[in-house]
Amino acid sequence: MDALSPAPALLGIGYSIRATSPEFEDLPAKLDEAERLGVDFVELPTFAWTLVVNGRVLDDRLKRLVAATRDRPFGYTVHGPLAINLMDVPARLPRHEALLAASIEIAGALGAENYVMHTGCVREQDDDIEVAYKRQRDALARAGDLAARHDLTVCVENVFRFEKMRETALPSRLAAELDALDHAHVRATLDVSHAYQRCTEAKVPLLPELAALAPFAKHVHVHDSFGRAMESWSVDEAERLGLGEGDLHLPVGWGDLPWETIAAQCRLAPRAILNLELHRRYWSELPDQIPVMRQLADAFATAAATAA
């Protein structure tokens, strides 16, 4: 595949709403807020709603969710369950694939453009890492076929190592995996701050890693941080903020990521969506972040047009 072809204009910007009820009865008010803010997309946290039992979609709840999302002036993306791990051991893998299939079905019913899932990880000490990557490629191929039937794209998100992970892909490794898979309905979610943490931990430069994954990225998760692991004992999120540690999901500009440089050096996939993932603690900053996201989208688009 020609992963380095320059991207046309982005599809738009959006943000992730935060789930506060497993029954999503508060969703209309959240969508009203998105409508007032004038965004192009809203990312729905289906991972946090009661929609799937043991791989089976609860049809009555899905119907209610679909009805609650109708007739809005923006599109949707979906963030599926974080627990899905396509690099897990064979004994558990069918459970993960069943949950993924159910989640793609939900995203399709919602008319989502992109379905976000996390890349896999290896935790077991006796598991072969390269074999685990092969399991993930095979499972993603099946997921991509299902996504094609629902007219959406599975966007695999880079993460960082936590909870005793032995392995999870650096952005460049995820790019290589997607290139080897070469499925039109399986692309990347480039999470810039996650990449920052993973690269800091691996002691590799950030910008080349971002540039390697960017051409596969139909989706970008935008939030700020300082690229540090959570190393200190703390109780409250305010303490972690004060220390500048962990996956903080800060407003753009609160951390030290070089956003202008990133936009200038990364060529995103065609029809990419920039999505703000803001911690609910900083929700009061959301209105001021929307023009920041517009400016960032313009910077990505300008860099792509210059390179074309």
PDB file of N, CA and C in Angstrom, residues 116-152:
ATOM      1  N   VAL A 116     -12.732   3.137  17.345  1.00  0.00           N
ATOM      2  CA  VAL A 116     -11.426   3.182  17.998  1.00  0.00           C
ATOM      3  C   VAL A 116     -11.274   2.000  18.939  1.00  0.00           C
ATOM      4  N   MET A 117     -10.154   1.308  18.821  1.00  0.00           N
ATOM      5  CA  MET A 117      -9.801   0.240  19.756  1.00  0.00           C
ATOM      6  C   MET A 117      -8.314   0.340  20.066  1.00  0.00           C
ATOM      7  N   HIS A 118      -7.916  -0.187  21.220  1.00  0.00           N
ATOM      8  CA  HIS A 118      -6.512  -0.136  21.599  1.00  0.00           C
ATOM      9  C   HIS A 118      -5.744  -1.282  20.960  1.00  0.00           C
ATOM     10  N   THR A 119      -4.493  -1.006  20.609  1.00  0.00           N
ATOM     11  CA  THR A 119      -3.614  -2.082  20.174  1.00  0.00           C
ATOM     12  C   THR A 119      -3.381  -3.043  21.330  1.00  0.00           C
ATOM     13  N   GLY A 120      -3.009  -4.267  20.986  1.00  0.00           N
ATOM     14  CA  GLY A 120      -2.869  -5.299  21.997  1.00  0.00           C
ATOM     15  C   GLY A 120      -1.592  -5.188  22.804  1.00  0.00           C
ATOM     16  N   CYS A 121      -1.505  -6.084  23.780  1.00  0.00           N
ATOM     17  CA  CYS A 121      -0.314  -6.131  24.635  1.00  0.00           C
ATOM     18  C   CYS A 121      -0.059  -7.565  25.068  1.00  0.00           C
ATOM     19  N   VAL A 122       1.166  -7.812  25.479  1.00  0.00           N
ATOM     20  CA  VAL A 122       1.558  -9.121  26.012  1.00  0.00           C
ATOM     21  C   VAL A 122       1.878  -8.943  27.490  1.00  0.00           C
ATOM     22  N   ARG A 123       1.209  -9.729  28.323  1.00  0.00           N
ATOM     23  CA  ARG A 123       1.463  -9.705  29.763  1.00  0.00           C
ATOM     24  C   ARG A 123       2.106 -11.009  30.261  1.00  0.00           C
ATOM     25  N   GLU A 124       1.724 -12.126  29.652  1.00  0.00           N
ATOM     26  CA  GLU A 124       2.199 -13.422  30.138  1.00  0.00           C
ATOM     27  C   GLU A 124       3.701 -13.576  29.891  1.00  0.00           C
ATOM     28  N   GLN A 125       4.400 -14.071  30.887  1.00  0.00           N
ATOM     29  CA  GLN A 125       5.857 -14.181  30.789  1.00  0.00           C
ATOM     30  C   GLN A 125       6.302 -15.236  29.779  1.00  0.00           C
ATOM     31  N   ASP A 126       5.482 -16.257  29.569  1.00  0.00           N
ATOM     32  CA  ASP A 126       5.899 -17.334  28.661  1.00  0.00           C
ATOM     33  C   ASP A 126       5.292 -17.193  27.264  1.00  0.00           C
ATOM     34  N   ASP A 127       4.647 -16.061  26.988  1.00  0.00           N
ATOM     35  CA  ASP A 127       4.047 -15.866  25.664  1.00  0.00           C
ATOM     36  C   ASP A 127       5.096 -15.358  24.686  1.00  0.00           C
ATOM     37  N   ASP A 128       5.043 -15.833  23.465  1.00  0.00           N
ATOM     38  CA  ASP A 128       5.959 -15.406  22.414  1.00  0.00           C
ATOM     39  C   ASP A 128       5.431 -14.114  21.794  1.00  0.00           C
ATOM     40  N   ILE A 129       6.208 -13.060  21.849  1.00  0.00           N
ATOM     41  CA  ILE A 129       5.740 -11.742  21.428  1.00  0.00           C
ATOM     42  C   ILE A 129       5.434 -11.712  19.931  1.00  0.00           C
ATOM     43  N   GLU A 130       6.291 -12.271  19.118  1.00  0.00           N
ATOM     44  CA  GLU A 130       6.041 -12.244  17.674  1.00  0.00           C
ATOM     45  C   GLU A 130       4.821 -13.077  17.291  1.00  0.00           C
ATOM     46  N   VAL A 131       4.607 -14.185  17.969  1.00  0.00           N
ATOM     47  CA  VAL A 131       3.404 -14.984  17.728  1.00  0.00           C
ATOM     48  C   VAL A 131       2.171 -14.190  18.135  1.00  0.00           C
ATOM     49  N   ALA A 132       2.277 -13.436  19.224  1.00  0.00           N
ATOM     50  CA  ALA A 132       1.154 -12.604  19.669  1.00  0.00           C
ATOM     51  C   ALA A 132       0.828 -11.515  18.642  1.00  0.00           C
ATOM     52  N   TYR A 133       1.843 -10.927  18.040  1.00  0.00           N
ATOM     53  CA  TYR A 133       1.587  -9.951  16.975  1.00  0.00           C
ATOM     54  C   TYR A 133       0.873 -10.615  15.783  1.00  0.00           C
ATOM     55  N   LYS A 134       1.254 -11.836  15.464  1.00  0.00           N
ATOM     56  CA  LYS A 134       0.584 -12.568  14.379  1.00  0.00           C
ATOM     57  C   LYS A 134      -0.885 -12.821  14.732  1.00  0.00           C
ATOM     58  N   ARG A 135      -1.166 -13.178  15.989  1.00  0.00           N
ATOM     59  CA  ARG A 135      -2.558 -13.355  16.408  1.00  0.00           C
ATOM     60  C   ARG A 135      -3.349 -12.058  16.197  1.00  0.00           C
ATOM     61  N   GLN A 136      -2.719 -10.938  16.550  1.00  0.00           N
ATOM     62  CA  GLN A 136      -3.409  -9.672  16.401  1.00  0.00           C
ATOM     63  C   GLN A 136      -3.673  -9.346  14.924  1.00  0.00           C
ATOM     64  N   ARG A 137      -2.686  -9.556  14.058  1.00  0.00           N
ATOM     65  CA  ARG A 137      -2.900  -9.277  12.631  1.00  0.00           C
ATOM     66  C   ARG A 137      -4.061 -10.105  12.081  1.00  0.00           C
ATOM     67  N   ASP A 138      -4.094 -11.378  12.436  1.00  0.00           N
ATOM     68  CA  ASP A 138      -5.161 -12.243  11.940  1.00  0.00           C
ATOM     69  C   ASP A 138      -6.524 -11.780  12.455  1.00  0.00           C
ATOM     70  N   ALA A 139      -6.582 -11.427  13.719  1.00  0.00           N
ATOM     71  CA  ALA A 139      -7.845 -10.970  14.304  1.00  0.00           C
ATOM     72  C   ALA A 139      -8.271  -9.630  13.708  1.00  0.00           C
ATOM     73  N   LEU A 140      -7.316  -8.753  13.457  1.00  0.00           N
ATOM     74  CA  LEU A 140      -7.650  -7.463  12.841  1.00  0.00           C
ATOM     75  C   LEU A 140      -8.152  -7.637  11.413  1.00  0.00           C
ATOM     76  N   ALA A 141      -7.627  -8.619  10.706  1.00  0.00           N
ATOM     77  CA  ALA A 141      -8.131  -8.882   9.352  1.00  0.00           C
ATOM     78  C   ALA A 141      -9.601  -9.276   9.410  1.00  0.00           C
ATOM     79  N   ARG A 142      -9.956 -10.120  10.371  1.00  0.00           N
ATOM     80  CA  ARG A 142     -11.365 -10.506  10.524  1.00  0.00           C
ATOM     81  C   ARG A 142     -12.209  -9.302  10.936  1.00  0.00           C
ATOM     82  N   ALA A 143     -11.681  -8.490  11.846  1.00  0.00           N
ATOM     83  CA  ALA A 143     -12.407  -7.289  12.283  1.00  0.00           C
ATOM     84  C   ALA A 143     -12.585  -6.311  11.128  1.00  0.00           C
ATOM     85  N   GLY A 144     -11.573  -6.193  10.290  1.00  0.00           N
ATOM     86  CA  GLY A 144     -11.670  -5.305   9.137  1.00  0.00           C
ATOM     87  C   GLY A 144     -12.744  -5.752   8.163  1.00  0.00           C
ATOM     88  N   ASP A 145     -12.861  -7.054   7.948  1.00  0.00           N
ATOM     89  CA  ASP A 145     -13.918  -7.566   7.073  1.00  0.00           C
ATOM     90  C   ASP A 145     -15.299  -7.223   7.633  1.00  0.00           C
ATOM     91  N   LEU A 146     -15.450  -7.360   8.947  1.00  0.00           N
ATOM     92  CA  LEU A 146     -16.719  -7.018   9.590  1.00  0.00           C
ATOM     93  C   LEU A 146     -16.977  -5.516   9.503  1.00  0.00           C
ATOM     94  N   ALA A 147     -15.937  -4.713   9.736  1.00  0.00           N
ATOM     95  CA  ALA A 147     -16.076  -3.259   9.644  1.00  0.00           C
ATOM     96  C   ALA A 147     -16.504  -2.833   8.241  1.00  0.00           C
ATOM     97  N   ALA A 148     -15.987  -3.498   7.227  1.00  0.00           N
ATOM     98  CA  ALA A 148     -16.360  -3.169   5.845  1.00  0.00           C
ATOM     99  C   ALA A 148     -17.855  -3.375   5.621  1.00  0.00           C
ATOM    100  N   ARG A 149     -18.402  -4.421   6.227  1.00  0.00           N
ATOM    101  CA  ARG A 149     -19.843  -4.686   6.072  1.00  0.00           C
ATOM    102  C   ARG A 149     -20.683  -3.613   6.762  1.00  0.00           C
ATOM    103  N   HIS A 150     -20.104  -2.957   7.759  1.00  0.00           N
ATOM    104  CA  HIS A 150     -20.803  -1.888   8.474  1.00  0.00           C
ATOM    105  C   HIS A 150     -20.367  -0.500   7.997  1.00  0.00           C
ATOM    106  N   ASP A 151     -19.567  -0.441   6.944  1.00  0.00           N
ATOM    107  CA  ASP A 151     -19.154   0.815   6.320  1.00  0.00           C
ATOM    108  C   ASP A 151     -18.455   1.746   7.318  1.00  0.00           C
ATOM    109  N   LEU A 152     -17.522   1.201   8.058  1.00  0.00           N
ATOM    110  CA  LEU A 152     -16.717   2.002   8.980  1.00  0.00           C
ATOM    111  C   LEU A 152     -15.289   1.496   8.971  1.00  0.00           C
TER     112      LEU A 152
END
